[in-house]
Tab-separated table of C-alpha atoms in Angstrom:
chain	number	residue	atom	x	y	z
A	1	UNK	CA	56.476	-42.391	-78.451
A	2	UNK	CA	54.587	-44.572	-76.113
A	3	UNK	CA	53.068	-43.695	-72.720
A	4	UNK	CA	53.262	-44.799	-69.427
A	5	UNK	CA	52.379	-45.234	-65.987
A	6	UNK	CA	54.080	-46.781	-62.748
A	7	UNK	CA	52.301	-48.052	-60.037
A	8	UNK	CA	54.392	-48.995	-56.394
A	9	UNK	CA	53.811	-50.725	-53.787
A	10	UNK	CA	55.604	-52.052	-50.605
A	11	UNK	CA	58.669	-50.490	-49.475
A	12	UNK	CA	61.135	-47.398	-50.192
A	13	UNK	CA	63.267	-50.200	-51.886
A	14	UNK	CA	60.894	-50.512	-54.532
A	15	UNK	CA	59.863	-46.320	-54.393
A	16	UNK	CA	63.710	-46.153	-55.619
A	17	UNK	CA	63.247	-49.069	-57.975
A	18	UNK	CA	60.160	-47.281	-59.542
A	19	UNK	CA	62.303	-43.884	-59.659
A	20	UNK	CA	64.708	-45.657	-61.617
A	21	UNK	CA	62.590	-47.125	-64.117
A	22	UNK	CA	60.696	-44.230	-64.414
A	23	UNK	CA	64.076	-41.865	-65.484
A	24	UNK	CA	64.923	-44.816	-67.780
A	25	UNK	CA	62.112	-44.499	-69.446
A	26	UNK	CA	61.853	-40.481	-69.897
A	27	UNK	CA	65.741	-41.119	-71.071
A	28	UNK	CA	64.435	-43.225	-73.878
A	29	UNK	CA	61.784	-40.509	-75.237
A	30	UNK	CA	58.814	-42.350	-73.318
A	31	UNK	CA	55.945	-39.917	-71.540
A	32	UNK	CA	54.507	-40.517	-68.218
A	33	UNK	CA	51.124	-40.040	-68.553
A	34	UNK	CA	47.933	-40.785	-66.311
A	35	UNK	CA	46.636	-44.650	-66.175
A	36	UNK	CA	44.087	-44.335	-68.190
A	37	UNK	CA	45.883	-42.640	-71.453
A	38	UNK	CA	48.887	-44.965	-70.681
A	39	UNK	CA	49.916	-47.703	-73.553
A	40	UNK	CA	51.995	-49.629	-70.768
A	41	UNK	CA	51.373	-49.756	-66.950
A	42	UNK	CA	54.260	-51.140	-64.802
A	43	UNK	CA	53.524	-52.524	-61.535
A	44	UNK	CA	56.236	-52.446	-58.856
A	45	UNK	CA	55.242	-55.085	-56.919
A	46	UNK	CA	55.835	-56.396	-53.623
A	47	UNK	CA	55.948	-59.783	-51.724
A	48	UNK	CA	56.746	-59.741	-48.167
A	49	UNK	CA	53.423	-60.256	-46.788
A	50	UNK	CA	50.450	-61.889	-48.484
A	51	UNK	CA	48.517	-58.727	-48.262
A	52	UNK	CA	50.523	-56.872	-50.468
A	53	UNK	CA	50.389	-59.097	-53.521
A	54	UNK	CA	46.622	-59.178	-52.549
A	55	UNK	CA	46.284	-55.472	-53.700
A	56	UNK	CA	47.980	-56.425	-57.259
A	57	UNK	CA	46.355	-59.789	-57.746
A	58	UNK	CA	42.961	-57.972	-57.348
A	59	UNK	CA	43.780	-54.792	-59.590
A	60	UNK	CA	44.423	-57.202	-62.510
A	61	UNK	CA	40.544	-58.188	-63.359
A	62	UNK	CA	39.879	-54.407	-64.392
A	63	UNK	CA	42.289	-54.746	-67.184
A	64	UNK	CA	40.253	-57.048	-68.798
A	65	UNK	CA	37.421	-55.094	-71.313
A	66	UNK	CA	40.779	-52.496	-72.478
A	67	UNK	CA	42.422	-55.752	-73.517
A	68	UNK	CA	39.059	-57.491	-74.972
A	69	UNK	CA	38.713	-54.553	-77.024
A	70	UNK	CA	41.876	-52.460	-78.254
A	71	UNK	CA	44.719	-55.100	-76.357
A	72	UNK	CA	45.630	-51.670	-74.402
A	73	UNK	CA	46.797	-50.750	-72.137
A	74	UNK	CA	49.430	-53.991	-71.823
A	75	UNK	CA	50.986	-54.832	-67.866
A	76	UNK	CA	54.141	-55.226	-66.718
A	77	UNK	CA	54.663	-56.735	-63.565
A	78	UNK	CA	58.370	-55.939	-62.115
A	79	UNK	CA	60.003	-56.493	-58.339
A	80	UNK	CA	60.243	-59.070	-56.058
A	81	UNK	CA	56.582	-59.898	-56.274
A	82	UNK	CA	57.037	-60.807	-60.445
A	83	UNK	CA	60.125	-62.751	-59.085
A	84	UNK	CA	57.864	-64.957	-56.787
A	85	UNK	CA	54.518	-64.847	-58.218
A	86	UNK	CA	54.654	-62.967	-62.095
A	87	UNK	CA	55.012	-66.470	-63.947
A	88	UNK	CA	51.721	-67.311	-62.476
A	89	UNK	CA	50.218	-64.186	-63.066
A	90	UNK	CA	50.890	-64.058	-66.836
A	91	UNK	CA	49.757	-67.698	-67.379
A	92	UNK	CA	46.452	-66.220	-65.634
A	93	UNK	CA	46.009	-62.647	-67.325
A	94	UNK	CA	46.863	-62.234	-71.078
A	95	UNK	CA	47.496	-58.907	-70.835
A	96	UNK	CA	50.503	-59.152	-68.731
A	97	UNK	CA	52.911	-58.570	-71.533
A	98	UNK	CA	56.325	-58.679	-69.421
A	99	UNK	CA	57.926	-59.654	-65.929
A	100	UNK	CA	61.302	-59.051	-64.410
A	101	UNK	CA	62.964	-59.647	-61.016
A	102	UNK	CA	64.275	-56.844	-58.573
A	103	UNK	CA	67.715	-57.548	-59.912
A	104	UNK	CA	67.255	-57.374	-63.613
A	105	UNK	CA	65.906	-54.108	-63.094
A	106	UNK	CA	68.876	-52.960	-66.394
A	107	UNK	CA	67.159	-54.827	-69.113
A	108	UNK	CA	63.649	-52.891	-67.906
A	109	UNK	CA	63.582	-50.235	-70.849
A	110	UNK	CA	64.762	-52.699	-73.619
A	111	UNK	CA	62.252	-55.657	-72.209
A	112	UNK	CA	59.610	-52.641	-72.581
A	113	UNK	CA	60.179	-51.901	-75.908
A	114	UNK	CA	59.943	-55.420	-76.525
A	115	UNK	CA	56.443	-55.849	-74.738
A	116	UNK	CA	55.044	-53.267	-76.645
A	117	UNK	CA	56.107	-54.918	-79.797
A	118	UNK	CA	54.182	-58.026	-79.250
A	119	UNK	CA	56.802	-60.007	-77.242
A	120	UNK	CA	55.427	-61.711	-74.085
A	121	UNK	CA	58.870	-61.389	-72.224
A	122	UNK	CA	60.187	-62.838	-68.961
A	123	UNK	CA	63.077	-61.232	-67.533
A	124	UNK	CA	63.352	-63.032	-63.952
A	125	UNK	CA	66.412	-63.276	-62.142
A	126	UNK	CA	68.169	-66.546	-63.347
A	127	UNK	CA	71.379	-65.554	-60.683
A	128	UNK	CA	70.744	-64.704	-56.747
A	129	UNK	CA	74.189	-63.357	-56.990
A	130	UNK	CA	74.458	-61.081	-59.925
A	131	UNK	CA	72.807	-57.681	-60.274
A	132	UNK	CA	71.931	-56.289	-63.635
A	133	UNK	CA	71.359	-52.210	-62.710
A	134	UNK	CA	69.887	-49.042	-64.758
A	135	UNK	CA	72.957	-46.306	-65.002
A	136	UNK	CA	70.824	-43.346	-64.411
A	137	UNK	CA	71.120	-40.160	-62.783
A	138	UNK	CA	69.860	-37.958	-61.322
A	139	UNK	CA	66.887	-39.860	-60.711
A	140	UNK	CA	63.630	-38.728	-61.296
A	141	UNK	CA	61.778	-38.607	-58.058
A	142	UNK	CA	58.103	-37.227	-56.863
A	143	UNK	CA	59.989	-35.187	-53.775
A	144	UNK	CA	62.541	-32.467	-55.441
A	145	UNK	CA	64.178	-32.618	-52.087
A	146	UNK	CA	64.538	-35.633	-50.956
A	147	UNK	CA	65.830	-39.201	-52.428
A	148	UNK	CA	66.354	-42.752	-51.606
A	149	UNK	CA	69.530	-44.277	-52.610
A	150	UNK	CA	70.025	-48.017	-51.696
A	151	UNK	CA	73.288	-49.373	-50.799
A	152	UNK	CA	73.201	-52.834	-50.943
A	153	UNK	CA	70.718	-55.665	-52.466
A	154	UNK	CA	69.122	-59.241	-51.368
A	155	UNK	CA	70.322	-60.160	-47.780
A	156	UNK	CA	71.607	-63.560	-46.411
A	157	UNK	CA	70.205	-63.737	-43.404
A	158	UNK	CA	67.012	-66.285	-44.127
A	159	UNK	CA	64.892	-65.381	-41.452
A	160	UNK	CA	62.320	-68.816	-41.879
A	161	UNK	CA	59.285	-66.431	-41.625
A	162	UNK	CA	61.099	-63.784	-44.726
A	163	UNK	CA	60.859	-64.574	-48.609
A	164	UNK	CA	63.212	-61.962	-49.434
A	165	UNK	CA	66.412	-63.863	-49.989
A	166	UNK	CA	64.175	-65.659	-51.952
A	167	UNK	CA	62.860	-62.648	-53.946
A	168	UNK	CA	65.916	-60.058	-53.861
A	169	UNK	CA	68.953	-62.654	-53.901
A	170	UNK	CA	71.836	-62.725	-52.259
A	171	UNK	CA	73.209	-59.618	-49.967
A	172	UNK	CA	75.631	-57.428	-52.010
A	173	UNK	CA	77.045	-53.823	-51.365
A	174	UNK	CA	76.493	-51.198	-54.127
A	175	UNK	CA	80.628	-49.736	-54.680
A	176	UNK	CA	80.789	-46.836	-52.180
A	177	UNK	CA	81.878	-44.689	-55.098
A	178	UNK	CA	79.017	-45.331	-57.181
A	179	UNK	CA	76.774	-44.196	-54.086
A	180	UNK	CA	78.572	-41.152	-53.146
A	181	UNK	CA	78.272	-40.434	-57.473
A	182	UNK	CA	74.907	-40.625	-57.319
A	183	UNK	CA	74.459	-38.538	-54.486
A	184	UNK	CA	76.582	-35.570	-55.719
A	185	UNK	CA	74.452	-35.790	-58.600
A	186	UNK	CA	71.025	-35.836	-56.475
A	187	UNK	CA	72.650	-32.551	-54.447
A	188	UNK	CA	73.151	-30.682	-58.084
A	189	UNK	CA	69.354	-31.748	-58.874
A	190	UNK	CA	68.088	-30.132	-55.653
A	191	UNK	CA	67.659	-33.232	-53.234
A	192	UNK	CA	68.569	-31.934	-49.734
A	193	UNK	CA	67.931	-35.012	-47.457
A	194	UNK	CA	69.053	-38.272	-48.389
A	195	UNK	CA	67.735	-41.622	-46.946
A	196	UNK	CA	70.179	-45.097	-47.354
A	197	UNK	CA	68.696	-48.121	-48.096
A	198	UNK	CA	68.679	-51.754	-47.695
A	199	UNK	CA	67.632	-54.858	-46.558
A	200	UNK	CA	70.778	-54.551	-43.419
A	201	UNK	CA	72.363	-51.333	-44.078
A	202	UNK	CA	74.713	-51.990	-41.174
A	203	UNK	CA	75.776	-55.582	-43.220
A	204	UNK	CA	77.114	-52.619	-46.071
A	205	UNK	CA	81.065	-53.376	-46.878
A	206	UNK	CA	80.807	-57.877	-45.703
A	207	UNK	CA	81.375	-58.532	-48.711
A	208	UNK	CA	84.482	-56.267	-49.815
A	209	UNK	CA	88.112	-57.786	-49.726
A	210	UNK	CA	88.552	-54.011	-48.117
A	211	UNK	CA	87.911	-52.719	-44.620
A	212	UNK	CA	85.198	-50.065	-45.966
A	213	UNK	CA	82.098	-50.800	-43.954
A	214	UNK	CA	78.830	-49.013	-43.123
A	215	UNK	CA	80.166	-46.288	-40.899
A	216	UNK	CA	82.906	-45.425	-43.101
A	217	UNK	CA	80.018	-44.715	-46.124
A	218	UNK	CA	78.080	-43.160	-43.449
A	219	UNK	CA	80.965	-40.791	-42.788
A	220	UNK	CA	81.455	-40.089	-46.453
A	221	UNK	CA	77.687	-39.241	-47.297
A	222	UNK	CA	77.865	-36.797	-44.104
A	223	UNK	CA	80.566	-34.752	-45.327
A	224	UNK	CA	79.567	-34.429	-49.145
A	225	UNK	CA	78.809	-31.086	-49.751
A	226	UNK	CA	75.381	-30.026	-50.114
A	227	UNK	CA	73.658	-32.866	-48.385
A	228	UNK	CA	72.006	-31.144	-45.446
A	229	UNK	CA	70.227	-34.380	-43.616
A	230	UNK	CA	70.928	-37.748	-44.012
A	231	UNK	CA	69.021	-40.728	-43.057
A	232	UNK	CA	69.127	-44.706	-43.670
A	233	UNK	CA	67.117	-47.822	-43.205
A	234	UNK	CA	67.098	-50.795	-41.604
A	235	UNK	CA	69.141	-51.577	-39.440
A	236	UNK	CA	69.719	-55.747	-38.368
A	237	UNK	CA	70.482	-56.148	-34.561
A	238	UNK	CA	73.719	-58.349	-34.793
A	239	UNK	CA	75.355	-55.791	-36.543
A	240	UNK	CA	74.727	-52.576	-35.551
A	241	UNK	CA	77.946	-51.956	-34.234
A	242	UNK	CA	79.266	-48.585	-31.837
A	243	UNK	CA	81.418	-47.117	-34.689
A	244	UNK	CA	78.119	-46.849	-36.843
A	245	UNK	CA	76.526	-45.021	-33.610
A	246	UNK	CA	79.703	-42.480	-32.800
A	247	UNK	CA	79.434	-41.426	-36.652
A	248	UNK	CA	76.306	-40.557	-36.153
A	249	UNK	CA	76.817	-38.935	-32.724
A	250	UNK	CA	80.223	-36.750	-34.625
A	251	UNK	CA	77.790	-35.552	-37.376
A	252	UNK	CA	74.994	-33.262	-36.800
A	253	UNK	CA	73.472	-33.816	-40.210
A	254	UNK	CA	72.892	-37.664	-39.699
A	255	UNK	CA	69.769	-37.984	-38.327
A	256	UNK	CA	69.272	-39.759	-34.899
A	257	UNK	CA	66.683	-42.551	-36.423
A	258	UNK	CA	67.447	-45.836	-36.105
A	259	UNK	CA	64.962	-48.902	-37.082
A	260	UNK	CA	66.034	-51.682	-35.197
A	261	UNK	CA	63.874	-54.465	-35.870
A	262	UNK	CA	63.365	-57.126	-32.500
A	263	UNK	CA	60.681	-59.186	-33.908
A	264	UNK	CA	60.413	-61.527	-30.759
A	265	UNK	CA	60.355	-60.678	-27.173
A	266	UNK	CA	60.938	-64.556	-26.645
A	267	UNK	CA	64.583	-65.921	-26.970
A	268	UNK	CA	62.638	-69.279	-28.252
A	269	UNK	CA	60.949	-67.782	-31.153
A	270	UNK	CA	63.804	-65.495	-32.037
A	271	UNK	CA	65.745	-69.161	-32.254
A	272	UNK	CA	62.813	-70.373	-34.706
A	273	UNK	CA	62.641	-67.331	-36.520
A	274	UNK	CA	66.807	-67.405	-36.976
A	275	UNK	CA	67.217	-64.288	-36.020
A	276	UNK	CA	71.013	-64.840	-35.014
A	277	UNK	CA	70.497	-62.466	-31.855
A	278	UNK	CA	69.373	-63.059	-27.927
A	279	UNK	CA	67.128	-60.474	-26.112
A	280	UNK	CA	69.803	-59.944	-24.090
A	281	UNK	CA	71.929	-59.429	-26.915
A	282	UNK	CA	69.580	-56.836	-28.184
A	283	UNK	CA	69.145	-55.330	-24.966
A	284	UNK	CA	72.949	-54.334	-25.471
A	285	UNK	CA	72.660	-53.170	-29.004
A	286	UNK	CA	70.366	-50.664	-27.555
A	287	UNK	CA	72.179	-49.322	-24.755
A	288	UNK	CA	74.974	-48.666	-27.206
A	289	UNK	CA	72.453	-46.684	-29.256
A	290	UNK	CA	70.709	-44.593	-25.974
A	291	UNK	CA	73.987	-44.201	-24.567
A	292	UNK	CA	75.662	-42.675	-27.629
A	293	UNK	CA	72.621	-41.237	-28.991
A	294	UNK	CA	70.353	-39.851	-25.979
A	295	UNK	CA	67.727	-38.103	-28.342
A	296	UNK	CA	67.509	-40.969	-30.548
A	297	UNK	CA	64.167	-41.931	-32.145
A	298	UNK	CA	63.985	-46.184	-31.547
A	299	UNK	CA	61.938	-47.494	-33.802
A	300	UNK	CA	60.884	-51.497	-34.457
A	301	UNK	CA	59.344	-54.120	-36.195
A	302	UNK	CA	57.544	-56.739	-34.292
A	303	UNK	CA	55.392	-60.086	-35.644
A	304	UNK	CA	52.800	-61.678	-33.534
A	305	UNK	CA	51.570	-64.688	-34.358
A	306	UNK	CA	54.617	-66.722	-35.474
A	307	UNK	CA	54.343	-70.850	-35.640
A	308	UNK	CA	54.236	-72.280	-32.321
A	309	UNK	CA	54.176	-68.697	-30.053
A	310	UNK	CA	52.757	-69.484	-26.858
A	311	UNK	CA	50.743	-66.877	-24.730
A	312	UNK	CA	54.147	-66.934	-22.932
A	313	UNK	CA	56.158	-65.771	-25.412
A	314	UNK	CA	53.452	-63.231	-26.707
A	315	UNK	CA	54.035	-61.780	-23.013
A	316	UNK	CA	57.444	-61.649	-23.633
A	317	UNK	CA	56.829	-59.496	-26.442
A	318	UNK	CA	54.710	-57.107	-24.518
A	319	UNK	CA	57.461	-56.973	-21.983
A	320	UNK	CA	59.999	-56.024	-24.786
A	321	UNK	CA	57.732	-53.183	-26.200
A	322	UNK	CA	57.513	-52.129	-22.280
A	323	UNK	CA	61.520	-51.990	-21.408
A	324	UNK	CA	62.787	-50.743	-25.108
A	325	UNK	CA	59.384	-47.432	-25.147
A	326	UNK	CA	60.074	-47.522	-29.248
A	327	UNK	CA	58.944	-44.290	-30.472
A	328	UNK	CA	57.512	-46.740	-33.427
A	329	UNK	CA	56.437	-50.216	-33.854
A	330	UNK	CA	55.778	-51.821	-37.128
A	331	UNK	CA	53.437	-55.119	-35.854
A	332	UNK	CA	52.180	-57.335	-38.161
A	333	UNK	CA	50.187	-60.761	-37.509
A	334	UNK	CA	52.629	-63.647	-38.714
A	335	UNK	CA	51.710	-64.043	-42.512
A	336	UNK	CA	53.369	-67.271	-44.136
A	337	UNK	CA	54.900	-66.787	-47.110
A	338	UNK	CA	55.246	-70.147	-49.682
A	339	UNK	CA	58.846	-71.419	-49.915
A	340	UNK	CA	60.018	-70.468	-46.323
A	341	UNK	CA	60.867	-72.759	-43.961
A	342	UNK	CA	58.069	-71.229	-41.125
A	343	UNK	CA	55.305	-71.550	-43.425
A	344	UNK	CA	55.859	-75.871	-43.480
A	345	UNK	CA	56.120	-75.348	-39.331
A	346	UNK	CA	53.697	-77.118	-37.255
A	347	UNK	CA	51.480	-75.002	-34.569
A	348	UNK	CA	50.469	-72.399	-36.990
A	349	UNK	CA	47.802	-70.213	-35.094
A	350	UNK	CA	44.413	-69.408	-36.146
A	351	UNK	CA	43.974	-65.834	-37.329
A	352	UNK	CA	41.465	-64.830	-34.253
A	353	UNK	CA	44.109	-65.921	-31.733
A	354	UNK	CA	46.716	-63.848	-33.977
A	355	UNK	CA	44.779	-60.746	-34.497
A	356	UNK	CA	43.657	-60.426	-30.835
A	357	UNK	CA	47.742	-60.133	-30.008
A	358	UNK	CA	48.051	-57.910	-33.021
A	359	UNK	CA	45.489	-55.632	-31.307
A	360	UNK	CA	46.597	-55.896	-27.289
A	361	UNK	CA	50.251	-54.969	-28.322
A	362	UNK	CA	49.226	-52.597	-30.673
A	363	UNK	CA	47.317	-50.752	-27.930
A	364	UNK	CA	50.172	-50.803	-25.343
A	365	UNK	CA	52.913	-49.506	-28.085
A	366	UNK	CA	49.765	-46.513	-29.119
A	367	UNK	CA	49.945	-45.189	-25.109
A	368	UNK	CA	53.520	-45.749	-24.649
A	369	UNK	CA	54.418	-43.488	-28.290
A	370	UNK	CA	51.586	-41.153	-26.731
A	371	UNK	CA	53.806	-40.469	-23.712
A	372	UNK	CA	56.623	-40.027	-25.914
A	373	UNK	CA	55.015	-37.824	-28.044
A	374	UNK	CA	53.333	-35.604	-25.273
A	375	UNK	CA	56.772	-34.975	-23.936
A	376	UNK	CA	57.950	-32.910	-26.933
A	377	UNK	CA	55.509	-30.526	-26.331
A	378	UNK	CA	56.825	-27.265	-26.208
A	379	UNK	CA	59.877	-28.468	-27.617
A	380	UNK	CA	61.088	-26.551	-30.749
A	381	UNK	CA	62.511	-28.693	-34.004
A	382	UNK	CA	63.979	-27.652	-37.226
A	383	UNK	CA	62.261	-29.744	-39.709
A	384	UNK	CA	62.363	-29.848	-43.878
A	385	UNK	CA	59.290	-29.352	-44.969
A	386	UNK	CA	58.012	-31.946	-47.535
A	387	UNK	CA	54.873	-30.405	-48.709
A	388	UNK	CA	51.030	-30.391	-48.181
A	389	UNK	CA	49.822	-32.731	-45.623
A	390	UNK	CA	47.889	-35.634	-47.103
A	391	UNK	CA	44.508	-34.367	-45.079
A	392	UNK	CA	43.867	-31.087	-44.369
A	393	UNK	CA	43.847	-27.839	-46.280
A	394	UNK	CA	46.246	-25.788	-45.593
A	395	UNK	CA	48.453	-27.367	-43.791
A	396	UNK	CA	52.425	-28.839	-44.639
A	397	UNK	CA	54.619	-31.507	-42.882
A	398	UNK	CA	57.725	-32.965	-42.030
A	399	UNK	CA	59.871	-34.780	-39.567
A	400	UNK	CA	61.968	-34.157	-36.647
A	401	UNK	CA	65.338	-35.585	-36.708
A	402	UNK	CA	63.903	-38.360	-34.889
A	403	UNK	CA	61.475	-38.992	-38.157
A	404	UNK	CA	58.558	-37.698	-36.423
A	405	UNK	CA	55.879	-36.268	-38.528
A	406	UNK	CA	55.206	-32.901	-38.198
A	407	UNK	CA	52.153	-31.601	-39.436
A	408	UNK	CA	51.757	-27.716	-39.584
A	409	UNK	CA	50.100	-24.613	-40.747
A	410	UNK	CA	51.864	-23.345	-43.560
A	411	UNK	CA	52.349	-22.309	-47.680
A	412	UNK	CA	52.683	-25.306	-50.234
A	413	UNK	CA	55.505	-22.991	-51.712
A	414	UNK	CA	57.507	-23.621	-48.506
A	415	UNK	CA	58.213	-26.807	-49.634
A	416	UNK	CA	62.026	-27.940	-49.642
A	417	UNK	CA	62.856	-25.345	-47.016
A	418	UNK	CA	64.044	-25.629	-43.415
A	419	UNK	CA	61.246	-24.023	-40.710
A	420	UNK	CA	61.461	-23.959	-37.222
A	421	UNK	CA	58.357	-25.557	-35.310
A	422	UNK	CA	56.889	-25.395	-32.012
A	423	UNK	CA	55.148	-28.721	-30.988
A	424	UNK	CA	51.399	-27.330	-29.557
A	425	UNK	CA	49.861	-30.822	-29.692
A	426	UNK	CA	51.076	-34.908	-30.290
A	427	UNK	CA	49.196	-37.604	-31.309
A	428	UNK	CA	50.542	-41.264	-30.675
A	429	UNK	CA	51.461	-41.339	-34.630
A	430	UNK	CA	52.427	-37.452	-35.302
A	431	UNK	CA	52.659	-34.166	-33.700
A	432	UNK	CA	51.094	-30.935	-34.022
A	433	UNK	CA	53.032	-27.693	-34.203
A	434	UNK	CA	53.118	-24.177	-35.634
A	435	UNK	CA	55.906	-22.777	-37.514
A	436	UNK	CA	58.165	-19.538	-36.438
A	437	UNK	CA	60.661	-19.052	-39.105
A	438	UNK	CA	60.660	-20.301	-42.381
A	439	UNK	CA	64.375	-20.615	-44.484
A	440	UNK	CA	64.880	-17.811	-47.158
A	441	UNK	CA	61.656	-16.131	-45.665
A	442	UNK	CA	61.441	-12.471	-43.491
């Protein structure tokens, strides 16, 4: 049977996409092999900032001589990235032998088989509102102990800077009982930690003609047995609501992490951006969260740079990342994106002027997470540990319940158990500790 490879980029969204595909495939008697024995490479691609098509587009030129000579290995280009961008790209590169959209994601294996058969295919999403999924589980995963399940697809908001309503469709929530099935099947393959996913997790349940809504899920995935931490991602201001925060506050297991993107300090740009929410509105949202949640980890995402952003409003920002001390920001220079209502705006800024607020907010949000950091020194955390740290020999990580990193002496084969840790050192972007006890160990 054929071979192949799978290549992701972008977000856990599409990690969980390229999970999926990848147990399809094994299901149908394919073998995942290395890129350069592979007979098919699948890109999962994404689109939410120019950058990150960037990466693919500039991959595709090496595929060239293979193709020239033996018409191997063939490309497919899958995700919201072939959705926006993969008709192009196969009108460009011959070898590009099949694209589909994040929510035909079901007729993957089958469009494969085609592909390899000589078939150019195109399997984009004709329907923002349907959902075509792959019926597999447990899902194959890099991390034996942990896995990504998303809850809900596309999202409705149409921020004018995002192209993801564009690219993912419409919002719709996954049928609780499908999730909670796929966990209990995760927990019987090993996975200990489980992280929720979605464009607004906290939107989960809008669309039901019942009254089952995020914190009701959240509630369910806490008490299924075997599932020792749970986690989820993102979070959308408006709707983070209190019941969502005393779940988490009843349950030990649920992880006090919460992503709470502000984007804007400035009530104007917010407006421009349609973000639905005030400052001041988001200033409650968050003392909902500290007040129910006092060790929660805040984190953020923040753009710089957006059409028309004064040197006022850009102050306002800095003010925000000052009040709200997020453990975490996620910044990012404006980027447009074609087909989105900012990128036709007037008073687009030049890239100096936006990089130059990239880099004086990122430096105040690197000293404030120092501070934060510093103060868990001497602190003691019971972290899963994920395995060896990217750098460093000998040395394994994982994160607090806050989802700090944790990097730490210790055995590859702890891997998958819990350890308790003493922070000795922080960094604004992880901490430093050494481990006392290690699960199952003497």
């Amino acid at each position: 049977m054929f071979g192949f490879c799978i290549k992701v980029y972008g977000c856990q969204m599409n990690v969980y996409d390229g999970d999926k595909i990848r147990t399809a495939m094994i299901l149908k008697g394919w073998r995942e092999v290395p890129e350069t024995d592979a007979d098919v490479v699948v890109y999962v691609g994404c689109s939410i900032r120019d950058k990150a098509e960037h990466k693919i587009w500039s991959e595709m030129g090496r595929y060239r001589p293979g193709w020239e000579g033996k018409k191997s290995p063939i490309v497919c280009l899958v995700g919201c990235m072939a959705q926006n961008v993969g008709r192009d790209m196969m009108k460009r590169f011959p070898w590009i032998r099949m694209i589909a959209g994040p929510r035909s994601i079901g007729f993957i294996p089958d469009g494969l088989i085609r592909a390899v058969s000589g078939e150019r295919v195109d399997l984009l999403d004709a329907d923002a509102r349907e959902f075509n999924d792959l019926d597999v589980v447990p899902i194959k995963r890099d991390n034996p102990w942990k896995a990504y399940v998303t809850i809900a697809h596309g999202c409705d908001y149409f921020c004018t800077y995002c192209i993801v309503p564009y690219v993912r469709g419409r919002f719709m929530s996954r049928d609780s009982e499908e999730i909670l099935e796929e966990i209990r099947a995760l927990v019987d393959d090993g996975v200990r930690e489980i992280s929720l996913l979605g464009q607004n997790v906290d939107t989960y349940g809008a669309d039901f003609d019942r009254s089952y809504r995020f914190a009701d899920l959240l509630r369910d995935v806490a008490e299924t047995d075997g599932v020792d931490l749970v986690r989820f991602m993102t979070s959308y201001p408006k709707d983070l609501t209190a019941d969502v925060v005393s779940v988490m506050a009843e349950y030990p297991k649920i992880c006090p992490g919460i992503n709470l993107p502000i984007q804007s300090g400035s009530d104007r740009i917010l407006k421009s951006m349609n973000r639905h929410y005030s400052i001041a509105e988001y200033t409650e949202t968050v003392r909902i969260i500290r007040e129910g949640l006092p060790e929660v980890g805040l984190t953020s995402d923040l753009i710089v740079g957006f059409p028309g952003e004064t040197e006022e409003d850009f102050m306002a920002s800095m003010e925000a990342v000052r009040q709200f001390r997020f453990d975490l920001v996620h910044t990012a220079a404006y980027s447009p994106r074609a087909g989105t209502p900012a990128a036709k705006m007037e008073d687009q800024l030049p890239d100096e002027e936006k990089f130059r607020r990239l880099s004086e907010i990122n430096r105040l949000q690197s000293s404030i997470a120092m501070e934060i950091n510093e103060a868990t020194v001497g602190r003691r955390y019971r972290i899963l540990i994920d395995g060896p740290a990217p750098k460093g020999d000998g040395l394994v990580q994982g994160r607090t319940m806050t989802d700090k990193v944790v990097i730490c002496p210790g055995e590859a084969s702890w891997a998958g158990r819990f350890a308790d840790v003493k922070i000795v050192r922080a960094e604004n972007w992880c901490l430093h500790g050494e481990i006392s006890e290690v699960e199952g160990l003497s």
